[in-house]
Short mmCIF file of C-alpha atoms in Angstrom, two decimals:
data_model
loop_
_atom_site.label_atom_id
_atom_site.label_comp_id
_atom_site.label_asym_id
_atom_site.label_seq_id
_atom_site.Cartn_x
_atom_site.Cartn_y
_atom_site.Cartn_z
CA ASN A 58 -28.77 50.94 -14.35
CA ILE A 59 -28.82 54.67 -13.57
CA SER A 60 -26.49 55.63 -16.40
CA ASN A 61 -29.14 54.48 -18.91
CA GLU A 62 -31.77 56.89 -17.57
CA ASN A 63 -32.52 60.16 -19.39
CA PHE A 64 -32.41 62.21 -16.19
CA PHE A 65 -28.84 61.09 -15.45
CA ASP A 66 -26.46 63.46 -17.24
CA VAL A 67 -23.00 63.33 -15.62
CA PRO A 68 -20.34 63.62 -18.33
CA PHE A 69 -17.48 61.89 -16.52
CA VAL A 70 -19.60 58.86 -15.44
CA ASP A 71 -19.61 56.15 -18.09
CA TYR A 72 -21.55 53.50 -16.23
CA LEU A 73 -23.38 53.40 -12.89
CA LYS A 74 -25.53 50.61 -11.54
CA ILE A 75 -27.26 50.08 -8.19
CA ARG A 76 -28.31 46.59 -7.16
CA ALA A 77 -29.88 45.05 -4.09
CA SER A 78 -31.07 41.63 -3.05
CA TYR A 79 -32.71 39.88 -0.14
CA GLY A 80 -33.28 36.19 0.31
CA GLN A 81 -33.51 33.28 2.69
CA MET A 82 -31.52 30.09 2.46
CA GLY A 83 -31.72 26.86 4.38
CA ASN A 84 -28.79 24.67 5.40
CA ASP A 85 -29.55 21.00 5.91
CA GLN A 86 -25.89 20.11 6.53
CA VAL A 87 -26.23 20.98 10.20
CA TYR A 88 -23.28 20.09 12.42
CA PHE A 89 -22.89 20.04 16.20
CA ASN A 90 -19.61 19.14 17.87
CA ASP A 91 -18.22 18.46 14.40
CA GLN A 92 -20.80 15.77 13.72
CA LEU A 93 -23.58 15.88 11.16
CA GLN A 94 -26.92 15.82 13.00
CA GLU A 95 -29.18 14.28 10.37
CA PHE A 96 -30.74 11.98 12.99
CA ALA A 97 -31.04 14.52 15.82
CA TYR A 98 -34.80 13.98 15.93
CA LEU A 99 -34.11 10.47 17.33
CA SER A 100 -32.75 9.40 20.71
CA THR A 101 -29.29 7.80 20.64
CA TYR A 102 -28.19 4.90 22.79
CA GLY A 103 -24.87 3.48 23.87
CA PHE A 104 -23.77 0.10 25.18
CA GLY A 105 -22.19 -0.46 28.58
CA ALA A 106 -21.57 -3.24 31.09
CA TYR A 107 -22.87 -3.89 34.62
CA PRO A 108 -22.61 -6.85 37.01
CA ILE A 109 -25.97 -8.42 37.87
CA ASP A 110 -26.11 -11.49 40.15
CA GLY A 111 -22.37 -11.93 39.72
CA VAL A 112 -22.54 -11.86 35.94
CA VAL A 113 -21.38 -8.93 33.79
CA VAL A 114 -24.20 -8.16 31.37
CA THR A 115 -24.45 -5.72 28.48
CA THR A 116 -26.51 -2.65 29.24
CA LEU A 117 -28.13 0.03 27.11
CA ARG A 118 -28.31 3.66 28.07
CA GLU A 119 -29.66 6.81 26.49
CA THR A 120 -26.71 9.01 25.52
CA ILE A 121 -28.70 11.99 24.29
CA LEU A 122 -32.36 12.95 24.24
CA ALA A 123 -34.31 13.32 21.01
CA ASN A 124 -35.21 16.69 19.50
CA PRO A 125 -38.47 16.10 17.57
CA SER A 126 -38.45 19.77 16.43
CA PHE A 127 -35.02 19.50 14.82
CA THR A 128 -34.85 21.44 11.53
CA TRP A 129 -32.51 23.27 9.16
CA GLU A 130 -30.45 26.30 9.97
CA ARG A 131 -31.68 29.44 8.23
CA ALA A 132 -29.86 32.44 6.76
CA LYS A 133 -31.44 35.78 5.87
CA ASN A 134 -29.18 37.67 3.49
CA PHE A 135 -29.35 41.33 2.46
CA ASN A 136 -26.99 42.83 -0.08
CA LEU A 137 -26.59 46.35 -1.51
CA GLY A 138 -24.08 47.15 -4.26
CA LEU A 139 -22.87 49.93 -6.52
CA ASP A 140 -20.87 49.35 -9.73
CA GLY A 141 -19.41 51.98 -11.99
CA THR A 142 -16.76 53.26 -14.38
CA ILE A 143 -15.70 56.87 -14.90
CA LEU A 144 -13.41 59.00 -17.10
CA ASP A 145 -13.73 56.92 -20.25
CA GLY A 146 -13.14 53.65 -18.46
CA LYS A 147 -9.97 54.70 -16.67
CA PHE A 148 -11.47 54.17 -13.21
CA ASP A 149 -13.78 51.31 -12.25
CA PHE A 150 -15.22 50.44 -8.86
CA THR A 151 -17.48 48.03 -7.02
CA LEU A 152 -18.84 48.82 -3.56
CA GLU A 153 -20.78 46.25 -1.57
CA TYR A 154 -22.61 46.13 1.77
CA PHE A 155 -23.98 42.90 3.26
CA ASN A 156 -25.97 41.95 6.32
CA ASN A 157 -26.44 38.27 7.18
CA ARG A 158 -28.57 36.92 10.03
CA ARG A 159 -28.22 33.19 10.62
CA ASP A 160 -30.63 31.64 13.10
CA GLN A 161 -31.94 28.22 14.09
CA ILE A 162 -28.31 27.26 14.77
CA LEU A 163 -27.94 24.07 16.81
CA ILE A 164 -26.86 24.71 20.40
CA GLN A 165 -27.21 22.88 23.70
CA LYS A 166 -29.08 24.81 26.36
CA THR A 167 -26.56 23.87 29.02
CA GLY A 168 -26.14 27.46 30.16
CA SER A 169 -29.64 27.78 31.58
CA THR A 170 -29.74 24.15 32.78
CA PRO A 171 -27.93 23.66 36.11
CA ALA A 172 -25.51 20.76 36.33
CA SER A 173 -27.31 19.70 39.52
CA SER A 174 -30.27 18.67 37.36
CA GLY A 175 -28.31 15.61 36.24
CA ILE A 176 -29.51 15.93 32.64
CA SER A 177 -27.37 18.75 31.25
CA SER A 178 -25.10 16.30 29.45
CA LEU A 179 -28.14 14.55 27.91
CA LEU A 180 -29.73 17.67 26.45
CA PRO A 181 -30.20 17.49 22.68
CA PRO A 182 -28.97 20.33 20.47
CA VAL A 183 -31.86 22.63 19.59
CA ASN A 184 -32.34 25.25 16.85
CA ALA A 185 -31.95 28.32 19.06
CA GLY A 186 -28.62 29.97 18.25
CA LYS A 187 -28.41 33.29 16.37
CA VAL A 188 -25.40 35.01 14.74
CA ASP A 189 -25.16 38.28 12.79
CA ASN A 190 -22.53 38.93 10.16
CA LYS A 191 -22.17 42.43 8.69
CA GLY A 192 -19.59 44.13 6.55
CA PHE A 193 -18.59 45.62 3.25
CA GLU A 194 -16.38 44.85 0.27
CA PHE A 195 -14.81 47.09 -2.33
CA SER A 196 -12.75 46.95 -5.49
CA LEU A 197 -11.07 49.94 -7.14
CA GLY A 198 -9.12 49.85 -10.39
CA TYR A 199 -7.26 52.26 -12.66
CA ASN A 200 -6.25 51.66 -16.27
CA GLY A 201 -3.61 53.96 -17.64
CA SER A 202 -0.90 54.55 -20.20
CA ALA A 203 2.02 56.95 -20.30
CA THR A 204 3.11 56.51 -23.90
CA GLY A 205 2.03 54.33 -26.76
CA ASP A 206 4.33 51.59 -25.48
CA LEU A 207 3.44 51.71 -21.77
CA LYS A 208 0.17 50.38 -20.40
CA PHE A 209 -0.66 49.49 -16.82
CA ARG A 210 -3.45 48.62 -14.43
CA ALA A 211 -3.44 49.10 -10.66
CA GLY A 212 -6.16 47.86 -8.36
CA ILE A 213 -6.97 47.43 -4.70
CA ASN A 214 -9.69 45.33 -3.11
CA GLY A 215 -10.71 44.54 0.40
CA GLY A 216 -13.42 43.31 2.65
CA TYR A 217 -14.45 43.97 6.24
CA ALA A 218 -16.66 41.41 7.99
CA LYS A 219 -17.43 41.04 11.69
CA ASN A 220 -19.79 38.51 13.14
CA GLU A 221 -21.60 38.81 16.45
CA VAL A 222 -23.22 36.12 18.55
CA VAL A 223 -26.80 37.24 19.21
CA PHE A 224 -27.92 34.25 21.31
CA MET A 225 -26.27 31.07 22.54
CA ASP A 226 -27.83 30.35 25.98
CA GLU A 227 -25.12 31.39 28.39
CA VAL A 228 -24.89 30.84 32.14
CA PRO A 229 -27.29 33.16 33.99
CA GLY A 230 -25.51 35.55 36.32
CA ALA A 231 -22.20 35.50 34.45
CA PRO A 232 -20.55 38.96 34.36
CA ASP A 233 -21.31 40.99 31.27
CA TYR A 234 -17.60 41.25 30.45
CA GLN A 235 -17.41 37.45 30.07
CA LEU A 236 -20.41 36.85 27.83
CA GLN A 237 -20.00 35.43 24.34
CA GLU A 238 -23.17 37.20 23.21
CA GLY A 239 -22.30 40.50 21.55
CA LYS A 240 -18.82 39.25 20.65
CA PRO A 241 -17.44 37.41 17.59
CA ILE A 242 -17.71 33.65 17.39
CA ASN A 243 -14.91 32.02 19.40
CA ALA A 244 -13.80 35.36 20.85
CA TYR A 245 -11.02 34.78 23.38
CA LEU A 246 -11.93 34.51 27.07
CA VAL A 247 -8.70 35.19 28.94
CA TYR A 248 -7.05 36.52 32.05
CA GLU A 249 -5.47 39.87 31.21
CA SER A 250 -1.71 39.83 31.69
CA ASP A 251 -0.40 42.83 33.63
CA GLY A 252 3.34 42.46 33.37
CA VAL A 253 5.80 40.43 35.46
CA PHE A 254 7.08 40.53 39.03
CA LEU A 255 10.50 42.07 38.44
CA ASN A 256 12.12 40.95 41.70
CA GLN A 257 11.42 39.71 45.21
CA ALA A 258 10.63 43.22 46.38
CA GLU A 259 7.74 43.44 43.94
CA VAL A 260 6.46 40.02 45.07
CA GLU A 261 6.47 41.18 48.70
CA ALA A 262 4.80 44.48 47.79
CA ASN A 263 1.92 42.71 46.02
CA THR A 264 -1.47 43.27 47.67
CA LEU A 265 -3.64 41.03 45.47
CA ASP A 266 -4.68 37.60 46.67
CA TYR A 267 -3.14 34.96 44.33
CA SER A 268 -4.05 31.99 46.53
CA GLU A 269 -6.34 30.49 43.84
CA VAL A 270 -3.58 30.91 41.28
CA THR A 271 -0.48 29.60 43.04
CA SER A 272 0.77 28.75 46.52
CA GLN A 273 3.96 30.77 46.04
CA LEU A 274 4.75 33.77 43.87
CA LEU A 275 8.29 34.06 42.50
CA PRO A 276 10.22 36.76 40.66
CA GLY A 277 9.56 36.39 36.95
CA ASP A 278 5.97 35.20 37.50
CA MET A 279 3.16 36.83 35.54
CA LYS A 280 0.78 39.39 37.02
CA PHE A 281 -2.94 39.45 36.23
CA LYS A 282 -5.42 42.31 36.26
CA ASP A 283 -8.06 42.28 39.01
CA THR A 284 -10.92 42.91 36.59
CA ASN A 285 -13.77 43.05 39.11
CA GLY A 286 -11.73 44.87 41.78
CA ASP A 287 -12.41 42.39 44.60
CA GLY A 288 -8.76 42.18 45.65
CA LYS A 289 -8.18 38.63 44.46
CA ILE A 290 -7.40 36.81 41.23
CA ASP A 291 -9.90 34.09 40.36
CA GLY A 292 -12.25 32.95 37.62
CA ASP A 293 -14.29 36.15 37.79
CA ASP A 294 -11.35 38.10 36.41
CA GLN A 295 -11.47 36.51 32.96
CA VAL A 296 -12.46 38.89 30.17
CA ARG A 297 -14.09 38.19 26.82
CA LEU A 298 -12.06 40.04 24.17
CA ASP A 299 -13.48 41.50 21.00
CA GLU A 300 -11.28 39.42 18.72
CA SER A 301 -10.63 35.88 17.56
CA ILE A 302 -8.22 34.09 15.23
CA VAL A 303 -10.28 35.27 12.25
CA PRO A 304 -9.17 38.67 10.84
CA THR A 305 -11.88 41.28 10.33
CA PHE A 306 -10.33 43.00 7.31
CA SER A 307 -8.60 41.35 4.36
CA PHE A 308 -7.19 43.22 1.41
CA GLY A 309 -5.12 42.92 -1.75
CA ALA A 310 -3.35 45.11 -4.27
CA THR A 311 -2.51 44.20 -7.86
CA LEU A 312 -0.26 45.81 -10.43
CA SER A 313 0.28 44.86 -14.08
CA VAL A 314 2.58 46.75 -16.41
CA GLN A 315 3.35 46.21 -20.08
CA PHE A 316 6.16 48.10 -21.83
CA LYS A 317 6.98 47.06 -25.38
CA ASN A 318 7.86 43.35 -25.07
CA PHE A 319 8.24 43.38 -21.27
CA ASP A 320 5.46 42.59 -18.79
CA LEU A 321 5.38 42.81 -15.01
CA SER A 322 2.68 41.69 -12.56
CA ALA A 323 2.58 41.76 -8.76
CA LEU A 324 0.13 40.82 -6.03
CA PHE A 325 0.21 42.04 -2.45
CA GLN A 326 -2.17 40.64 0.14
CA GLY A 327 -2.79 41.24 3.83
CA ALA A 328 -5.16 41.12 6.76
CA THR A 329 -5.81 42.90 10.06
CA GLY A 330 -7.99 42.46 13.11
CA GLY A 331 -7.14 38.89 14.11
CA SER A 332 -4.86 37.36 16.73
CA ILE A 333 -3.49 33.91 17.44
CA ARG A 334 -2.58 32.14 20.68
CA VAL A 335 1.09 31.11 20.66
CA GLN A 336 1.53 28.32 23.21
CA THR A 337 3.65 25.29 22.39
CA GLU A 338 4.64 22.29 24.49
CA SER A 339 8.14 23.63 24.94
CA GLY A 340 10.71 22.80 27.58
CA ASP A 341 12.52 19.64 28.62
CA ILE A 342 10.82 17.86 25.75
CA GLY A 343 13.79 19.21 23.83
CA ASN A 344 13.09 22.73 22.66
CA PHE A 345 11.97 26.26 23.49
CA LEU A 346 10.50 28.87 21.20
CA LYS A 347 13.23 31.34 20.27
CA TYR A 348 10.88 34.22 21.11
CA ASP A 349 10.35 32.90 24.65
CA HIS A 350 14.07 32.33 25.14
CA ASP A 351 15.15 35.73 23.83
CA ASN A 352 12.55 37.70 25.84
CA ARG A 353 12.55 35.65 29.05
CA TRP A 354 12.92 37.01 32.56
CA SER A 355 16.14 35.85 34.17
CA ILE A 356 18.23 36.74 37.21
CA ASP A 357 20.84 38.37 35.01
CA ASN A 358 18.31 40.11 32.74
CA PRO A 359 15.08 40.71 34.72
CA SER A 360 12.08 41.79 32.69
CA SER A 361 8.88 43.53 33.69
CA SER A 362 6.99 42.37 30.59
CA SER A 363 8.06 38.78 29.76
CA PRO A 364 7.93 35.93 32.31
CA ARG A 365 10.60 33.38 33.14
CA LEU A 366 10.78 30.25 31.02
CA ALA A 367 8.38 27.44 31.73
CA SER A 368 8.86 23.77 30.93
CA ARG A 369 5.80 22.13 29.36
CA GLY A 370 3.24 24.18 31.24
CA ASP A 371 4.76 23.76 34.71
CA THR A 372 3.86 27.31 35.77
CA TYR A 373 0.40 28.74 36.41
CA TYR A 374 0.72 31.21 33.54
CA THR A 375 1.47 28.49 30.96
CA GLY A 376 -0.69 25.60 32.19
CA GLY A 377 -4.20 25.09 33.54
CA SER A 378 -6.93 27.70 33.32
CA PHE A 379 -4.60 30.61 34.18
CA GLY A 380 -2.40 29.67 31.23
CA ASN A 381 -5.25 31.04 29.15
CA ASN A 382 -4.11 34.66 29.33
CA SER A 383 -3.61 37.60 27.01
CA TYR A 384 0.21 37.47 27.07
CA TRP A 385 0.17 34.56 24.63
CA LEU A 386 -2.05 36.36 22.12
CA PHE A 387 -0.23 37.89 19.16
CA ASP A 388 -1.88 39.98 16.45
CA THR A 389 -1.71 38.57 12.95
CA ASP A 390 -1.73 41.81 10.95
CA TYR A 391 0.46 41.48 7.88
CA ILE A 392 1.21 42.56 4.31
CA ARG A 393 2.81 40.02 1.99
CA LEU A 394 4.23 40.18 -1.50
CA LYS A 395 2.41 37.07 -2.56
CA ASN A 396 3.49 36.89 -6.16
CA ILE A 397 5.57 38.88 -8.63
CA GLU A 398 6.48 37.98 -12.21
CA LEU A 399 8.64 39.60 -14.89
CA GLY A 400 8.44 38.36 -18.48
CA TYR A 401 9.85 39.16 -21.93
CA ASN A 402 8.33 38.22 -25.30
CA LEU A 403 10.75 37.90 -28.19
CA PRO A 404 9.99 40.29 -31.07
CA GLN A 405 8.04 38.90 -34.00
CA ALA A 406 10.95 39.53 -36.38
CA VAL A 407 13.14 37.18 -34.35
CA LEU A 408 10.37 34.58 -34.05
CA ASP A 409 9.88 34.48 -37.80
CA LYS A 410 13.52 33.54 -38.28
CA VAL A 411 13.27 30.53 -35.93
CA LYS A 412 9.76 29.59 -37.14
CA LEU A 413 8.02 30.13 -33.79
CA LYS A 414 4.73 31.84 -33.07
CA GLY A 415 5.76 32.90 -29.59
CA LEU A 416 8.58 32.68 -27.07
CA ARG A 417 8.33 34.19 -23.61
CA VAL A 418 11.04 34.09 -20.92
CA TYR A 419 9.92 34.76 -17.37
CA VAL A 420 11.00 34.73 -13.73
CA ASN A 421 8.60 34.83 -10.78
CA GLY A 422 8.58 34.55 -7.02
CA LEU A 423 6.05 33.42 -4.40
CA ASN A 424 5.92 34.63 -0.77
CA LEU A 425 9.07 36.73 -1.20
CA VAL A 426 8.55 39.37 1.51
CA THR A 427 6.26 39.57 4.56
CA PHE A 428 5.81 42.63 6.76
CA THR A 429 4.40 41.77 10.19
CA LYS A 430 5.01 42.77 13.79
CA GLN A 431 4.53 39.22 15.00
CA LYS A 432 7.73 37.26 14.33
CA VAL A 433 6.91 33.98 16.11
CA PHE A 434 4.60 32.22 13.66
CA ASP A 435 3.56 32.83 10.10
CA PRO A 436 0.73 35.45 10.29
CA GLU A 437 -1.53 33.03 8.40
CA ALA A 438 -0.90 30.21 10.92
CA THR A 439 -3.98 28.28 11.95
CA ASN A 440 -3.13 26.85 15.38
CA SER A 441 -1.33 27.77 18.59
CA ALA A 442 1.22 24.92 18.51
CA GLY A 443 2.72 25.87 15.18
CA THR A 444 1.91 22.44 13.76
CA TYR A 445 1.05 23.56 10.26
CA TYR A 446 2.81 23.20 6.91
CA PRO A 447 4.91 26.36 6.50
CA GLN A 448 4.44 28.67 3.55
CA ALA A 449 7.27 28.14 1.11
CA ARG A 450 9.26 30.91 -0.54
CA VAL A 451 9.57 29.86 -4.18
CA LEU A 452 11.58 31.24 -7.11
CA ASN A 453 10.82 30.05 -10.63
CA THR A 454 12.21 30.75 -14.07
CA GLY A 455 11.01 29.34 -17.33
CA VAL A 456 10.41 29.58 -21.06
CA SER A 457 7.03 29.38 -22.77
CA LEU A 458 7.05 28.32 -26.44
CA THR A 459 4.25 28.50 -29.01
CA PHE A 460 4.74 26.62 -32.27
#
């Protein structure tokens, strides 16, 4: 606590504290493929059937090899913080830096084990994965008053965190621009969309080889970037992006005001740095996304940026491996008025007449306004099909009585 030291003499600083910590933690709830691996040190077996001498008999086969060295995951956490208040408590702040290294994560070493070995599917998960997570958090607040009847507090807070895969045993020889290592967990690996063939003339003028993509290009079809410059579009043109569905920066802003018997509070929240894949099973199943319909390429309204409509993945840019492209990724940056409430407390003189200790009338709203560039899904959506319970906009009014 620096502000308690004799050498620290800064008049406007009321309180200042530096703190730091380092520690290791173990995680015994280790999952792999969404299954708890508490018995990973043992071989697992499965039953089957096979005809022997004309009779179908039950067989037993080893489904996965044992890992006798199986152990916990481990996290090494470092934290550095600064807390303080200044100007007679009007301003307060908290600043935080953290660095987390998690290792001994369970992974299968299928990348360095060729499929031709015949055992890649039997490999046990081993404690070899490593992930770093670094970032900072902050909180700033101001307490003020304009007159004896007006008091308020305003605050902002936020946090930036970005993880990076340090090791996960990837396929040797894969291009650097496709590696998961050095990128966030579950970073998108996609073909980069490069617009749309506007008309037949553009199709005929195309010089890239799309033979691995489709047997026939049509106006309104999607173009892809030739990432490695070999003149053809194939699996080597996929690119690992530096983003995932998880935002890197989340923030909030609060405001509370009290004037005589009135009180007002509001909460804004938001996030940046994430993106979501928007791909639904639309088409002759009975529906299309409005966004796809309104922005589609058509004969009457050709587009150089949005492709023609597809029915349930029946085009190369909506189905199969080439359907995994950057056109369907939408950023999820947003700011939302999460909650706002206005209240009024009856004066004590009035309460005494009706023999009440307190009576407060209030009105509040939840999810009233959202500012976001992406208009297809809710920016807090969690899956590409839109199959999530939507956030409700709620208005409430009420009376709180104290007898």
